[in-house]
PDB file of C-alpha atoms in Angstrom:
ATOM      1  CA  UNK H   1       9.043  30.627  26.961  1.00 68.00           C
ATOM      2  CA  UNK H   2       8.523  27.926  24.381  1.00 83.00           C
ATOM      3  CA  UNK H   3       7.899  24.595  24.700  1.00 86.00           C
ATOM      4  CA  UNK H   4       9.622  21.270  23.351  1.00 88.00           C
ATOM      5  CA  UNK H   5       8.099  19.221  21.480  1.00 92.00           C
ATOM      6  CA  UNK H   6       9.408  15.400  21.472  1.00 92.00           C
ATOM      7  CA  UNK H   7       9.521  13.018  18.169  1.00 95.00           C
ATOM      8  CA  UNK H   8       9.841   9.419  18.304  1.00 95.00           C
ATOM      9  CA  UNK H   9       9.973   7.595  15.083  1.00 97.00           C
ATOM     10  CA  UNK H  10      10.333   4.613  13.113  1.00 98.00           C
ATOM     11  CA  UNK H  11      11.404   4.908   9.783  1.00 98.00           C
ATOM     12  CA  UNK H  12      11.568   1.876   6.535  1.00 98.00           C
ATOM     13  CA  UNK H  13      10.177  -1.133   8.914  1.00 98.00           C
ATOM     14  CA  UNK H  14      10.199  -3.865   6.224  1.00 98.00           C
ATOM     15  CA  UNK H  15       7.236  -6.135   6.189  1.00 97.00           C
ATOM     16  CA  UNK H  16       6.236  -8.823   3.457  1.00 96.00           C
ATOM     17  CA  UNK H  17       2.134  -9.027   4.284  1.00 96.00           C
ATOM     18  CA  UNK H  18      -0.874  -9.919   2.599  1.00 96.00           C
ATOM     19  CA  UNK H  19      -1.933  -6.915   1.945  1.00 95.00           C
ATOM     20  CA  UNK H  20      -3.455  -5.948  -1.932  1.00 92.00           C
ATOM     21  CA  UNK H  21      -6.668  -5.233  -3.415  1.00 92.00           C
ATOM     22  CA  UNK H  22      -6.536  -8.153  -5.773  1.00 91.00           C
ATOM     23  CA  UNK H  23      -6.955 -11.706  -4.344  1.00 93.00           C
ATOM     24  CA  UNK H  24      -3.828 -12.672  -6.063  1.00 91.00           C
ATOM     25  CA  UNK H  25      -1.778 -10.049  -4.079  1.00 90.00           C
ATOM     26  CA  UNK H  26      -3.193 -11.101  -0.887  1.00 92.00           C
ATOM     27  CA  UNK H  27      -2.212 -14.682  -1.894  1.00 92.00           C
ATOM     28  CA  UNK H  28       1.079 -14.343  -2.793  1.00 92.00           C
ATOM     29  CA  UNK H  29       2.108 -11.058  -0.281  1.00 93.00           C
ATOM     30  CA  UNK H  30       3.942  -7.809  -1.097  1.00 92.00           C
ATOM     31  CA  UNK H  31       6.806  -5.655   0.132  1.00 95.00           C
ATOM     32  CA  UNK H  32       5.773  -2.940   2.102  1.00 97.00           C
ATOM     33  CA  UNK H  33       7.804   0.126   4.415  1.00 98.00           C
ATOM     34  CA  UNK H  34       6.090   1.497   7.157  1.00 98.00           C
ATOM     35  CA  UNK H  35       7.174   4.886   8.471  1.00 98.00           C
ATOM     36  CA  UNK H  36       5.614   6.234  11.853  1.00 98.00           C
ATOM     37  CA  UNK H  37       6.174   9.551  13.858  1.00 98.00           C
ATOM     38  CA  UNK H  38       4.911  10.393  17.100  1.00 97.00           C
ATOM     39  CA  UNK H  39       5.129  14.032  18.497  1.00 96.00           C
ATOM     40  CA  UNK H  40       4.374  14.982  21.813  1.00 93.00           C
ATOM     41  CA  UNK H  41       5.705  17.324  24.572  1.00 90.00           C
ATOM     42  CA  UNK H  42       8.688  17.043  26.110  1.00 85.00           C
ATOM     43  CA  UNK H  43       7.827  17.357  30.012  1.00 78.00           C
ATOM     44  CA  UNK H  44      10.332  14.716  30.783  1.00 72.00           C
ATOM     45  CA  UNK H  45      11.963  15.403  34.372  1.00 72.00           C
ATOM     46  CA  UNK H  46      13.374  12.128  34.098  1.00 73.00           C
ATOM     47  CA  UNK H  47      15.143  11.555  30.692  1.00 71.00           C
ATOM     48  CA  UNK H  48      16.130   8.264  31.240  1.00 77.00           C
ATOM     49  CA  UNK H  49      12.848   7.019  32.607  1.00 73.00           C
ATOM     50  CA  UNK H  50      11.288   4.854  29.535  1.00 76.00           C
ATOM     51  CA  UNK H  51       7.572   5.800  31.040  1.00 73.00           C
ATOM     52  CA  UNK H  52       7.991   9.177  29.772  1.00 74.00           C
ATOM     53  CA  UNK H  53       8.120   8.722  26.270  1.00 85.00           C
ATOM     54  CA  UNK H  54       7.120   6.436  23.617  1.00 91.00           C
ATOM     55  CA  UNK H  55       8.952   3.196  23.631  1.00 92.00           C
ATOM     56  CA  UNK H  56       9.630   2.220  20.223  1.00 93.00           C
ATOM     57  CA  UNK H  57       9.744  -1.309  20.752  1.00 95.00           C
ATOM     58  CA  UNK H  58       6.068  -1.098  21.661  1.00 95.00           C
ATOM     59  CA  UNK H  59       5.682   0.749  18.481  1.00 96.00           C
ATOM     60  CA  UNK H  60       7.228  -2.095  16.430  1.00 98.00           C
ATOM     61  CA  UNK H  61       5.222  -4.849  17.831  1.00 98.00           C
ATOM     62  CA  UNK H  62       2.097  -2.521  17.353  1.00 97.00           C
ATOM     63  CA  UNK H  63       3.028  -2.275  13.478  1.00 98.00           C
ATOM     64  CA  UNK H  64       3.785  -6.225  13.459  1.00 98.00           C
ATOM     65  CA  UNK H  65       0.482  -7.190  14.772  1.00 98.00           C
ATOM     66  CA  UNK H  66      -1.294  -4.751  12.152  1.00 98.00           C
ATOM     67  CA  UNK H  67       0.332  -5.684   9.197  1.00 98.00           C
ATOM     68  CA  UNK H  68       0.437  -9.594   9.508  1.00 97.00           C
ATOM     69  CA  UNK H  69      -3.243  -9.061   9.056  1.00 96.00           C
ATOM     70  CA  UNK H  70      -4.796 -10.061   5.674  1.00 97.00           C
ATOM     71  CA  UNK H  71      -6.697  -6.877   4.044  1.00 96.00           C
ATOM     72  CA  UNK H  72      -7.577  -5.483   0.814  1.00 96.00           C
ATOM     73  CA  UNK H  73      -6.537  -1.684   1.479  1.00 95.00           C
ATOM     74  CA  UNK H  74      -3.327   0.166   2.959  1.00 95.00           C
ATOM     75  CA  UNK H  75      -5.723   2.697   4.363  1.00 97.00           C
ATOM     76  CA  UNK H  76      -7.189  -0.009   6.531  1.00 97.00           C
ATOM     77  CA  UNK H  77      -3.740  -0.720   7.997  1.00 98.00           C
ATOM     78  CA  UNK H  78      -2.797   3.063   8.202  1.00 98.00           C
ATOM     79  CA  UNK H  79      -6.177   3.954  10.336  1.00 98.00           C
ATOM     80  CA  UNK H  80      -5.338   0.561  12.588  1.00 98.00           C
ATOM     81  CA  UNK H  81      -1.955   1.819  13.128  1.00 98.00           C
ATOM     82  CA  UNK H  82      -2.739   5.452  14.142  1.00 97.00           C
ATOM     83  CA  UNK H  83      -5.999   4.228  16.246  1.00 97.00           C
ATOM     84  CA  UNK H  84      -4.033   1.652  18.258  1.00 97.00           C
ATOM     85  CA  UNK H  85      -1.011   4.517  18.834  1.00 96.00           C
ATOM     86  CA  UNK H  86      -4.421   7.305  19.839  1.00 95.00           C
ATOM     87  CA  UNK H  87      -5.381   4.692  22.498  1.00 95.00           C
ATOM     88  CA  UNK H  88      -2.067   3.694  23.863  1.00 93.00           C
ATOM     89  CA  UNK H  89      -0.478   6.914  24.129  1.00 92.00           C
ATOM     90  CA  UNK H  90      -3.210   9.270  25.056  1.00 90.00           C
ATOM     91  CA  UNK H  91      -0.678  12.436  25.667  1.00 90.00           C
ATOM     92  CA  UNK H  92       0.325  12.422  22.094  1.00 93.00           C
ATOM     93  CA  UNK H  93      -0.362  15.617  19.558  1.00 94.00           C
ATOM     94  CA  UNK H  94       0.355  14.829  16.151  1.00 97.00           C
ATOM     95  CA  UNK H  95       0.849  11.227  14.448  1.00 97.00           C
ATOM     96  CA  UNK H  96       2.198  10.464  11.094  1.00 98.00           C
ATOM     97  CA  UNK H  97       1.933   7.091   9.444  1.00 98.00           C
ATOM     98  CA  UNK H  98       2.883   6.337   5.660  1.00 98.00           C
ATOM     99  CA  UNK H  99       2.811   2.561   4.040  1.00 98.00           C
ATOM    100  CA  UNK H 100       5.235   2.205   0.923  1.00 96.00           C
ATOM    101  CA  UNK H 101       4.012  -0.700  -1.508  1.00 93.00           C
ATOM    102  CA  UNK H 102       6.953  -1.690  -3.765  1.00 88.00           C
ATOM    103  CA  UNK H 103       5.367  -3.509  -5.918  1.00 80.00           C
ATOM    104  CA  UNK H 104       1.955  -1.977  -6.920  1.00 76.00           C
ATOM    105  CA  UNK H 105       0.200  -4.123  -9.818  1.00 72.00           C
ATOM    106  CA  UNK H 106       1.409  -1.578 -12.455  1.00 66.00           C
ATOM    107  CA  UNK H 107       3.708  -3.719 -14.484  1.00 68.00           C
ATOM    108  CA  UNK H 108       6.535  -1.205 -13.903  1.00 68.00           C
ATOM    109  CA  UNK H 109       9.402  -2.165 -11.428  1.00 68.00           C
ATOM    110  CA  UNK H 110       9.995   1.489 -10.309  1.00 74.00           C
ATOM    111  CA  UNK H 111       6.868   2.730  -9.209  1.00 78.00           C
ATOM    112  CA  UNK H 112       6.332   2.739  -5.679  1.00 84.00           C
ATOM    113  CA  UNK H 113       2.421   3.489  -4.140  1.00 89.00           C
ATOM    114  CA  UNK H 114       2.037   5.065  -0.628  1.00 93.00           C
ATOM    115  CA  UNK H 115      -0.330   5.777   1.617  1.00 96.00           C
ATOM    116  CA  UNK H 116      -0.298   8.357   4.475  1.00 97.00           C
ATOM    117  CA  UNK H 117      -2.349   9.537   7.608  1.00 97.00           C
ATOM    118  CA  UNK H 118      -2.077  11.877   9.988  1.00 97.00           C
ATOM    119  CA  UNK H 119      -3.921  12.563  13.171  1.00 96.00           C
ATOM    120  CA  UNK H 120      -3.071  16.191  14.956  1.00 95.00           C
ATOM    121  CA  UNK H 121      -5.024  16.742  18.477  1.00 88.00           C
TER     122      UNK H 121
END
């Protein structure tokens, strides 16, 4: 018999954060969108019990805490998000985080930069 994998995700969570390599970016802030997906076995005898899944309200709070910190690189934010997810939800098998910056300092308004990290057990 096969197994069922559950995904809990937040998509396009918008932040205005003091993240950027250049000091001016950190002073002025930038717009970011975060996607996070968490995968784990669906061993859920009571599908109405929140303790049997990932609480996406907690996941949202985790993103807010990470994205409000001033930092130079998106990689550090993505890594902190993944580390916090691993610490909080030891039962996960995979987690993916992507952070999209809508206005990188390229002088072009239709370019987005993206950093993605994936954890697999």
